[in-house]
Short mmCIF file of C-alpha atoms (C1' of nucleotides) in Angstrom, two decimals:
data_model
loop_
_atom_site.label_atom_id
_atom_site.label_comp_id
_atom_site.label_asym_id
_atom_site.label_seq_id
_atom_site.Cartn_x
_atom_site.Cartn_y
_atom_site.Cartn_z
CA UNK A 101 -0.41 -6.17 20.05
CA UNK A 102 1.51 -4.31 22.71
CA UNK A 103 0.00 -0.55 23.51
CA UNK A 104 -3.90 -1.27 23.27
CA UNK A 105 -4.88 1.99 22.53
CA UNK A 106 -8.09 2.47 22.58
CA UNK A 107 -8.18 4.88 19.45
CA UNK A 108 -11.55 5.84 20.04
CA UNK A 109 -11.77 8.61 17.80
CA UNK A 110 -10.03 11.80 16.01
CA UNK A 111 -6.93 10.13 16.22
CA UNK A 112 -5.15 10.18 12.59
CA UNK A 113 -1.62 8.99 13.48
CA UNK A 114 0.66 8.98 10.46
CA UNK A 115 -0.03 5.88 9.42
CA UNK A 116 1.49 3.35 6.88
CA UNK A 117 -1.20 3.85 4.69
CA UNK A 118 -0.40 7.46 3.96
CA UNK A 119 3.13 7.47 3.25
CA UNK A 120 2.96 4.27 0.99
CA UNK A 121 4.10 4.77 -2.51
CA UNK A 122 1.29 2.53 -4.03
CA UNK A 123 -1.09 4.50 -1.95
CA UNK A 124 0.35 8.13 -2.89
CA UNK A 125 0.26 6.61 -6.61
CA UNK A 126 -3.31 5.39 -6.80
CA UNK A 127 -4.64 8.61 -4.32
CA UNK A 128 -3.20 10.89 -7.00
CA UNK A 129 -3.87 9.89 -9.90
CA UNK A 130 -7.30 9.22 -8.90
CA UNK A 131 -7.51 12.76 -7.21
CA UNK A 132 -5.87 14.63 -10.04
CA UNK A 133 -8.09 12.14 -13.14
CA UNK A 134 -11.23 12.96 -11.06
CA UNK A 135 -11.26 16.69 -12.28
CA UNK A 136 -10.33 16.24 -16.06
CA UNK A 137 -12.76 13.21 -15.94
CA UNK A 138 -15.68 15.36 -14.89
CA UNK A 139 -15.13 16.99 -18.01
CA UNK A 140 -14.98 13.69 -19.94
CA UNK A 141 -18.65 12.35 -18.62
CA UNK A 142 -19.60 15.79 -19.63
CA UNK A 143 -18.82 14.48 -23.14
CA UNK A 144 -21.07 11.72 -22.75
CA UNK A 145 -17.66 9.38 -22.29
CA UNK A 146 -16.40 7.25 -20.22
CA UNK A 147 -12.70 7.13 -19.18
CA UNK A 148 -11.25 4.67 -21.95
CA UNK A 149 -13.49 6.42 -24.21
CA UNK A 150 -11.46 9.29 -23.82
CA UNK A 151 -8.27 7.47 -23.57
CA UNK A 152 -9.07 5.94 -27.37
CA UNK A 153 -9.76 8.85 -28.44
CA UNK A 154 -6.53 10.66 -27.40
CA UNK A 155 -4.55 7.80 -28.64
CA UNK A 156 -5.64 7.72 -32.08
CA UNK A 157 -5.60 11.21 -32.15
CA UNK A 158 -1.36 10.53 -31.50
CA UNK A 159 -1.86 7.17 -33.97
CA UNK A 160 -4.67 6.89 -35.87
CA UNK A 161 -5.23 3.39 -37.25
CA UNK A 162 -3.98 1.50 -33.89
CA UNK A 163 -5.02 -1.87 -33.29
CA UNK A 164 -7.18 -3.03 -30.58
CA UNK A 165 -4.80 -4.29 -28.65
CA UNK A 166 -2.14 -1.01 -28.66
CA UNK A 167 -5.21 0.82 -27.55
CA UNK A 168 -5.77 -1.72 -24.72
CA UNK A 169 -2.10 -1.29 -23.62
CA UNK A 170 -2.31 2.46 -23.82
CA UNK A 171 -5.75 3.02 -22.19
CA UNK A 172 -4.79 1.10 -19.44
CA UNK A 173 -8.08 -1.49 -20.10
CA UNK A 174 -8.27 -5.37 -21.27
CA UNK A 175 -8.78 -6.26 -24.28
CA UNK A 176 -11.70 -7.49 -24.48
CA UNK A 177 -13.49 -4.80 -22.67
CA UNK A 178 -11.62 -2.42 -25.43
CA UNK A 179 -12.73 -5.08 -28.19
CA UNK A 180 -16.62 -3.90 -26.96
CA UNK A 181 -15.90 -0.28 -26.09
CA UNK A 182 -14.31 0.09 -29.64
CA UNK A 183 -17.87 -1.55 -31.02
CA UNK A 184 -19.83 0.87 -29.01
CA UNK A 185 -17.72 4.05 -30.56
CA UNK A 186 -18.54 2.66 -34.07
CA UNK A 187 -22.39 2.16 -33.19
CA UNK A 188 -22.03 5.99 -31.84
CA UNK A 189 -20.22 7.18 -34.87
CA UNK A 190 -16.80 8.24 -33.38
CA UNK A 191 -14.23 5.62 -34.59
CA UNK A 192 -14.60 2.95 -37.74
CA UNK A 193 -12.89 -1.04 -37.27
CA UNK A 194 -11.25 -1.67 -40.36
CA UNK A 195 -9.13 -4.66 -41.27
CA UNK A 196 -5.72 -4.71 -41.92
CA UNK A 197 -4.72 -5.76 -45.28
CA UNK A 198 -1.65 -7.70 -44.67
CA UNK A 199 -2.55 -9.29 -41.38
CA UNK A 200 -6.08 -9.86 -41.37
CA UNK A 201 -6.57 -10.36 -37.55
CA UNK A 202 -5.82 -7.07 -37.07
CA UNK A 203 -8.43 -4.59 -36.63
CA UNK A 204 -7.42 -0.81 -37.21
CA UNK A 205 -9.33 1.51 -35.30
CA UNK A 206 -9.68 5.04 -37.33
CA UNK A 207 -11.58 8.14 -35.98
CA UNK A 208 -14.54 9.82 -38.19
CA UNK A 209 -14.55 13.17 -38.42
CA UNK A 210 -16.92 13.33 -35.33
CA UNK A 211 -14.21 11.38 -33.51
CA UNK A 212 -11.89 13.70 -34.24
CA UNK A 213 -13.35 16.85 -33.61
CA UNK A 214 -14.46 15.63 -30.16
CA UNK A 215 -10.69 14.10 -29.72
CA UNK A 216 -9.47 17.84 -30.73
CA UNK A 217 -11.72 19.47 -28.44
CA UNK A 218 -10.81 16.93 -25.73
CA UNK A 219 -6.96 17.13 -25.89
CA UNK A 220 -6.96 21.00 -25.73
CA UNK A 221 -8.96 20.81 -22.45
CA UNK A 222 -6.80 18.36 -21.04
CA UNK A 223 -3.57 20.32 -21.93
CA UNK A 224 -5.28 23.70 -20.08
CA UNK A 225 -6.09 21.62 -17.13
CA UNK A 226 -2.29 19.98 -17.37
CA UNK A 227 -0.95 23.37 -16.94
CA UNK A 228 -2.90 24.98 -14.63
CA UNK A 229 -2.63 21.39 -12.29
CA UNK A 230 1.42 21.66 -12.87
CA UNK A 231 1.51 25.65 -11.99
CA UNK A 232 -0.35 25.40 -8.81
CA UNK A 233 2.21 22.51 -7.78
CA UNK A 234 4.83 24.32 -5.03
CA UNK A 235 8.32 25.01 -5.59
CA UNK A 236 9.76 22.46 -7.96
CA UNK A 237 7.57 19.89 -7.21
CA UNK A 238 5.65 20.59 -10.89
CA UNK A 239 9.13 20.37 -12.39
CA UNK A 240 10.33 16.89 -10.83
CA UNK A 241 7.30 15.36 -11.13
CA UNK A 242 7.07 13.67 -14.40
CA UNK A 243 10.29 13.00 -14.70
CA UNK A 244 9.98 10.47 -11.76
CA UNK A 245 6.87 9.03 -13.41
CA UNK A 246 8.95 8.30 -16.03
CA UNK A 247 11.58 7.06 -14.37
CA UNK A 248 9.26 4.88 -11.90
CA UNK A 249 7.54 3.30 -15.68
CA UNK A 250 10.86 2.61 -17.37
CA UNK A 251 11.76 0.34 -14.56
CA UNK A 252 8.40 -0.95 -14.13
CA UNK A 253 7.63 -1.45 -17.84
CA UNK A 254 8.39 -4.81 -19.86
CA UNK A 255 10.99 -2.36 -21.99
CA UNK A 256 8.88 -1.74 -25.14
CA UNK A 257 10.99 -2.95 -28.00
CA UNK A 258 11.31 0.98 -29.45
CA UNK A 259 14.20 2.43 -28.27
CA UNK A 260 15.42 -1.72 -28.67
CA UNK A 261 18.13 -2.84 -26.30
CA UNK A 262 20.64 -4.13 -28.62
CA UNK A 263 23.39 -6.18 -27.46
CA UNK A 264 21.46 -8.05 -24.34
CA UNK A 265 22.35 -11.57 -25.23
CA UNK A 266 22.50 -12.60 -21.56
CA UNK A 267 19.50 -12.89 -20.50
CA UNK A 268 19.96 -10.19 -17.19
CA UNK A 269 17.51 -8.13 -18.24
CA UNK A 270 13.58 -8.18 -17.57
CA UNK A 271 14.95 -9.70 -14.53
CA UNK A 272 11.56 -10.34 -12.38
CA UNK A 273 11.18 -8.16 -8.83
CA UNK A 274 12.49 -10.24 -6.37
CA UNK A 275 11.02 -10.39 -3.11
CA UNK A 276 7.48 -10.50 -4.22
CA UNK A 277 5.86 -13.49 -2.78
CA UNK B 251 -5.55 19.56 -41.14
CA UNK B 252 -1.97 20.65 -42.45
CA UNK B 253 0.34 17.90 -42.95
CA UNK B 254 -1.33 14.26 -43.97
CA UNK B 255 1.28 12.23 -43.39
CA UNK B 256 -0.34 8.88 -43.23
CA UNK B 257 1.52 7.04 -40.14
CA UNK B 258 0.94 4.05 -42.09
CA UNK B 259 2.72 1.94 -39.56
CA UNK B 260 5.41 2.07 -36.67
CA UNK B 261 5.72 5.42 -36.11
CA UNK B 262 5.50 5.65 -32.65
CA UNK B 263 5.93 10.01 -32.52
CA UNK B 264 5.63 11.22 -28.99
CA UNK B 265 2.46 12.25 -28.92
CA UNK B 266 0.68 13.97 -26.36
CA UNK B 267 -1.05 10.87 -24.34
CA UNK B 268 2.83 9.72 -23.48
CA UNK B 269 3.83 12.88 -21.75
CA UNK B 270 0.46 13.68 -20.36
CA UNK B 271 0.34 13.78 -16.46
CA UNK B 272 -2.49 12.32 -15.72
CA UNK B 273 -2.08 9.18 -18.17
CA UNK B 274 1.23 8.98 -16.48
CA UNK B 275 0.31 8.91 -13.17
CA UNK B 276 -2.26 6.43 -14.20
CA UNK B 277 -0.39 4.33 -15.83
CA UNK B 278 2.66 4.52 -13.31
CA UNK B 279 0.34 3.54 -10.44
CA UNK B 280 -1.30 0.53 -12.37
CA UNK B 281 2.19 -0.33 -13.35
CA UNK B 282 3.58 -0.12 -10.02
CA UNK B 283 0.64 -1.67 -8.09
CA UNK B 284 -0.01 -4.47 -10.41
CA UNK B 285 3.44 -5.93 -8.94
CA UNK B 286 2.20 -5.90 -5.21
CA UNK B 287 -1.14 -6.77 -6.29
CA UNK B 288 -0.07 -10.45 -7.48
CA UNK B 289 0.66 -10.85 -4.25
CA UNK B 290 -2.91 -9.74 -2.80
CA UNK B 291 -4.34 -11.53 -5.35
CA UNK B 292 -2.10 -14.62 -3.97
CA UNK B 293 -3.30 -14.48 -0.16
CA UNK B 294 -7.37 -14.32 -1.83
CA UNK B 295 -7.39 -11.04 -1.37
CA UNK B 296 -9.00 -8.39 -3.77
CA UNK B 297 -7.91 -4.97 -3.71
CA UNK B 298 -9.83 -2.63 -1.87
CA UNK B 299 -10.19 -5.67 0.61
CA UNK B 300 -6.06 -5.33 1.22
CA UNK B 301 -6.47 -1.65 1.45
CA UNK B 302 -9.32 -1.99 3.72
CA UNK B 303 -6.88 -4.29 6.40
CA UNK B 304 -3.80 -1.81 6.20
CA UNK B 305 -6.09 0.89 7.25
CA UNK B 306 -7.29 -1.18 9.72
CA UNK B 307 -4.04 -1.82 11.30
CA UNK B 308 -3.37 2.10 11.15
CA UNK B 309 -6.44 2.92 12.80
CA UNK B 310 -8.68 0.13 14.16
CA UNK B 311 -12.60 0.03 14.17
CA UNK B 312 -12.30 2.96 11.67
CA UNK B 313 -15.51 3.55 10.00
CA UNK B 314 -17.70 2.32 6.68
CA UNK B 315 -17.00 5.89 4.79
CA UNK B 316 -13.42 6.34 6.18
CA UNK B 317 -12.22 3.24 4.86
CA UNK B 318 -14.28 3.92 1.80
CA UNK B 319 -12.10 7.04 1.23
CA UNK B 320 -8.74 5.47 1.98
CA UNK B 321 -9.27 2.13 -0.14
CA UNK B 322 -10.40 5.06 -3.19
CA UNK B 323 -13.36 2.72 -2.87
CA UNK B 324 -17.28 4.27 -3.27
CA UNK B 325 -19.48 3.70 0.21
CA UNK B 326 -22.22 0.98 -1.56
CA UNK B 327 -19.03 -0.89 -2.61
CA UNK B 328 -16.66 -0.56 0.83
CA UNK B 329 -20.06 -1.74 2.45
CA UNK B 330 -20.33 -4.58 0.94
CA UNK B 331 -16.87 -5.69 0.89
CA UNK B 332 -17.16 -5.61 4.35
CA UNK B 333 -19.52 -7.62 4.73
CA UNK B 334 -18.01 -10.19 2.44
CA UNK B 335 -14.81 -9.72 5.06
CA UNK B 336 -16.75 -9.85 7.90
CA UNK B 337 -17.95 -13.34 6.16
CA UNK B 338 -14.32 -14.54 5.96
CA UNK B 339 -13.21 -13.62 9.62
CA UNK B 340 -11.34 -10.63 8.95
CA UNK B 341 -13.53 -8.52 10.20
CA UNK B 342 -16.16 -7.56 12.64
CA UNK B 343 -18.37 -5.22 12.25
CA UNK B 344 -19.40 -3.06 15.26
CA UNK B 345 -21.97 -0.10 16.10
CA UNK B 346 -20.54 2.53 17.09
CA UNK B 347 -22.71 3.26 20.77
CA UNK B 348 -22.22 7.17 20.87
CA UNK B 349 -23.53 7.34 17.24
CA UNK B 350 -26.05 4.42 16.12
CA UNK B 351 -25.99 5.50 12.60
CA UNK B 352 -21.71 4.34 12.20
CA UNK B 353 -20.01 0.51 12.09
CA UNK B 354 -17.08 0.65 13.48
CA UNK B 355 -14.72 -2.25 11.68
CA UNK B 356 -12.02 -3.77 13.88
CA UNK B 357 -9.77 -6.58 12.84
CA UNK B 358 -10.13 -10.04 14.20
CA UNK B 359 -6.99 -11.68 14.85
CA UNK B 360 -6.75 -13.34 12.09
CA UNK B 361 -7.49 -10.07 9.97
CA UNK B 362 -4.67 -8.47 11.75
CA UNK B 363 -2.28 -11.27 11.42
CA UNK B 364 -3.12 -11.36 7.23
CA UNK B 365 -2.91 -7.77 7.25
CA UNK B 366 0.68 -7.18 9.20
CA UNK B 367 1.75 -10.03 7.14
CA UNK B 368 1.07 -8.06 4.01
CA UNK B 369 2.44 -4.72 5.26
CA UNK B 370 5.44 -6.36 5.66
CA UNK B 371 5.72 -7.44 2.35
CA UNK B 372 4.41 -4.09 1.07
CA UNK B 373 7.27 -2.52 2.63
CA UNK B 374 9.89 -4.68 1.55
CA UNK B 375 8.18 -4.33 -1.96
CA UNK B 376 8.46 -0.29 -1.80
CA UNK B 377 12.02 -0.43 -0.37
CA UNK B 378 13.24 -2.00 -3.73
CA UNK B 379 10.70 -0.38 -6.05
CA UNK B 380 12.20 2.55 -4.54
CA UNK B 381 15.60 1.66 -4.82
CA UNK B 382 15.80 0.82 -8.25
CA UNK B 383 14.57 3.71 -9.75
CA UNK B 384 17.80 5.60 -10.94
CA UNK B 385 19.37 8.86 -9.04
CA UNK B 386 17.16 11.50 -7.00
CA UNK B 387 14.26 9.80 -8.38
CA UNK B 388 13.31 7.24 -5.78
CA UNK B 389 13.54 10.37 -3.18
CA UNK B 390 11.28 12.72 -5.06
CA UNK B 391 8.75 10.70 -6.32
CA UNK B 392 6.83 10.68 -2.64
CA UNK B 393 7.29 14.48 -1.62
CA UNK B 394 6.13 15.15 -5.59
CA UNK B 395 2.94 12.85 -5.04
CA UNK B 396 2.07 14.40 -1.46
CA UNK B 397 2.63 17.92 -3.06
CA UNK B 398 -0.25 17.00 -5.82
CA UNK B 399 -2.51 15.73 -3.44
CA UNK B 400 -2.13 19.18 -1.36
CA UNK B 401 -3.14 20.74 -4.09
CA UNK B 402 -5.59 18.41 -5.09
CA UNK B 403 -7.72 17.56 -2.17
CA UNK B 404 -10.68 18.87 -0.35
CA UNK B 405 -7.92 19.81 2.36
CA UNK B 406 -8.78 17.76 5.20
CA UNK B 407 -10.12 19.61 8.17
CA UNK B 408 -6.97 17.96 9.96
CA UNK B 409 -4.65 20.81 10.45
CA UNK B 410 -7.94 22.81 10.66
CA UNK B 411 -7.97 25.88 8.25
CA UNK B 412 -9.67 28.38 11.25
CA UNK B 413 -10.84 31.40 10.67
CA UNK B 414 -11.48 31.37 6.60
CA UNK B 415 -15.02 33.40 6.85
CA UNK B 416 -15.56 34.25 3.64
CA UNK B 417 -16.43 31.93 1.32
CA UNK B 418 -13.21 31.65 -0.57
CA UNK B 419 -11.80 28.65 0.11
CA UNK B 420 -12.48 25.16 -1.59
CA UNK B 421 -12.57 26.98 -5.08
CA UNK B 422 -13.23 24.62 -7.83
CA UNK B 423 -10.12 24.36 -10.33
CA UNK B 424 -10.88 27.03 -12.58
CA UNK B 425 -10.40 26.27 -16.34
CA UNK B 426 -12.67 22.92 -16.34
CA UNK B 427 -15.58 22.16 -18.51
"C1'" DG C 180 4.31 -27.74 -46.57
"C1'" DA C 181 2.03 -29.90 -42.77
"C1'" DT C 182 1.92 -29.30 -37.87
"C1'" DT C 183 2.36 -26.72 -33.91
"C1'" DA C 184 2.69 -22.45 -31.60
"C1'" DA C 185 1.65 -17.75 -31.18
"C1'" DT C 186 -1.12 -13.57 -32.12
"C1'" DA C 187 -5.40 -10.66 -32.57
"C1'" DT C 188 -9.96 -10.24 -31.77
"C1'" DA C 189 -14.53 -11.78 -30.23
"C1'" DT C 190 -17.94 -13.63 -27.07
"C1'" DG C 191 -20.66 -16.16 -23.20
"C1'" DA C 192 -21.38 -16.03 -18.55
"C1'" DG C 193 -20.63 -14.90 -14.04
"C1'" DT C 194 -19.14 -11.45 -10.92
"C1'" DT C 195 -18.41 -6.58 -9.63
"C1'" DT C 196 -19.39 -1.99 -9.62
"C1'" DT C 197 -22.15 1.83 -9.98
"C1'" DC C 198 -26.26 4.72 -9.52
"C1'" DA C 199 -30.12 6.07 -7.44
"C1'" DT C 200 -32.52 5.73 -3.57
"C1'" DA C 201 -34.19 3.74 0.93
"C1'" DT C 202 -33.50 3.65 5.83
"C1'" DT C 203 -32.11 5.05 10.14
"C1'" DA C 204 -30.00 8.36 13.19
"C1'" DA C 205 -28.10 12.74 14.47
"C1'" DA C 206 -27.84 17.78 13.97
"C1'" DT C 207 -29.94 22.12 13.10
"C1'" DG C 208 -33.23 25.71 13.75
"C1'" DA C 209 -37.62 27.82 14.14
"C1'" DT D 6 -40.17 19.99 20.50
"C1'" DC D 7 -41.25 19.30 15.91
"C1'" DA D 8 -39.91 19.80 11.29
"C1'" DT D 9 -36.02 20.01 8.23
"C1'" DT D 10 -31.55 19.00 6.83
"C1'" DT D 11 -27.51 16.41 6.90
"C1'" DA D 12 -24.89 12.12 7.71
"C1'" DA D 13 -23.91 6.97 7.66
"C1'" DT D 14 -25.03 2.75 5.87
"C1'" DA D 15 -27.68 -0.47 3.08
"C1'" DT D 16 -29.87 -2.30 -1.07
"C1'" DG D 17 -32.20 -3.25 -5.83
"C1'" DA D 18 -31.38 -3.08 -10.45
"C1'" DA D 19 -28.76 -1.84 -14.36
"C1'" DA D 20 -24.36 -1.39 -16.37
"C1'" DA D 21 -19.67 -2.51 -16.59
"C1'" DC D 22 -15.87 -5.66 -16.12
"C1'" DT D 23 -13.31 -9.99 -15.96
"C1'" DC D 24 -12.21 -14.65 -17.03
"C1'" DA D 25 -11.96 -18.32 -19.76
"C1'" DT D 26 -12.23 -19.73 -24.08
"C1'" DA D 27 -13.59 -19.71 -29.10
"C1'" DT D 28 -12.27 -18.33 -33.70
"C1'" DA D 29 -9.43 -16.85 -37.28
"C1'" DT D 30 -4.96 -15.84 -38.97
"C1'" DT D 31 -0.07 -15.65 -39.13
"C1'" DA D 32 4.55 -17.30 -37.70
"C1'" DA D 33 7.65 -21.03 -36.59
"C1'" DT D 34 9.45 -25.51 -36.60
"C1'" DC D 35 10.68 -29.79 -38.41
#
DNA sequence: GATTAATATATGAGTTTTCATATTAAATGA
DNA sequence: TCATTTAATATGAAAACTCATATATTAATC
């Protein structure tokens, strides 16, 4: 509360807003998801829809709860969108034998096909989205996603860090509230 | 159809979805934000509603669809949030005189107090996100995310593109759908 | 091996979010 | 100026989402 400014209009000063990580983040990934995702209602699915379908095209069989993880939903909204793929023919539930509170998800042949079809769009659009990035900004930037995940993640036990017996890691971000 | 290996169980292969861009990017921001967002969450704050206050500090009594577009929040929502803020004391809403049709949102004290509080902590929060992620990475990460939403958006008429008479510009991403 | 804890999925119920559209006001243009 | 189009916000109703918790099953502990 010092310069009172009356910022009556046109103004657009930097900002903290725009140069915030969590911003730039969320503002690009929605930006660059809202083009492929056009595509996806065109399909007659919704995002996690697609998301399934991609996944079990990598791991068919997954459980309801990997496909939570991986389509970025909760499980029980991926419990009832996995139901709804069944009723429409593009996925079966089956049990799993040895631990029967699994459910496996498995595409149908319809699944599939639409998966297929689905995957080689995305991969066009990937590279044309990459290409049209300046310089070697298309270059640098998934290796800095990953990078900004493998600190962020819980350390998925693949890849297992072996000899951790203090417990350092998983340390919690400090400074949070 | 070539090779049936069954991926009976913890196989884990690649797979496109991991090194996909977009799922990235997805799942780096929901990664990322869900840290800071505990701490929204923790001052009774829901998302858009923090986004809506740091925008607010950046620009004051900006308007309904301005806000909707920073918060990456649709107009029937954003309009109702503020009026659920307005509600609370963090906001008034104001019409704007020169055009009858806008509100103008400004920050009551206590909106602006809640919000500087939380930008503070957001930056403190990017510093060491930032920080932590390992060589060049923490530096390119932001100029990587700015460069895709170049490319990505409807290129502001800030930094005005004059004289662009045919109708060339604002081509649609070829290769979709 | 009975008891307790943890895991995986499902479900009821309330809240949010979206979609289409209404409403009001300003801009355009004939 | 009057009609037409575009813009900004609001709103009803349907769909989607979340939260807490139920249920069933396996793992752990003593």
């Amino acid at each position: 509360m010092q310069a009172p400014r009356e910022n009556t209009d046109s103004d657009a000063s930097p900002g903290f807003v725009s140069d915030y990580l969590l911003y730039l983040l969320a503002a690009a990934s929605d930006a660059a998801s809202a083009q492929f995702h056009q595509t996806v209602r065109a399909a007659g699915l919704r995002v996690p829809e697609w998301r399934v379908l991609a996944c079990l095209l990598d791991e068919d069989g997954a459980m309801i709860t990997q496909l939570a993880t991986v389509a970025l939903a909760e499980q029980s909204r991926l419990t009832r969108i996995i139901l709804q793929m069944e009723k429409r023919g593009l996925v079966v539930r089956r049990g799993d034998a040895a631990d029967k509170r699994r459910v496996r998800v498995h595409l149908t042949p319809q699944g599939r096909a639409l998966a297929t079809d689905l995957v080689t769009q995305a991969k066009v659009h990937e590279a044309v989205l990459i290409r049209r990035l300046s310089g070697g900004d298309g270059a640098r930037l998934k290796p800095a996603l990953r990078s900004l995940l493998e600190v962020l993640e819980p350390s998925m036990p693949e890849t297992a860090p072996r000899e951790m017996h203090q417990k350092t890691g998983s340390q919690v971000i400090e400074n949070m509230d």
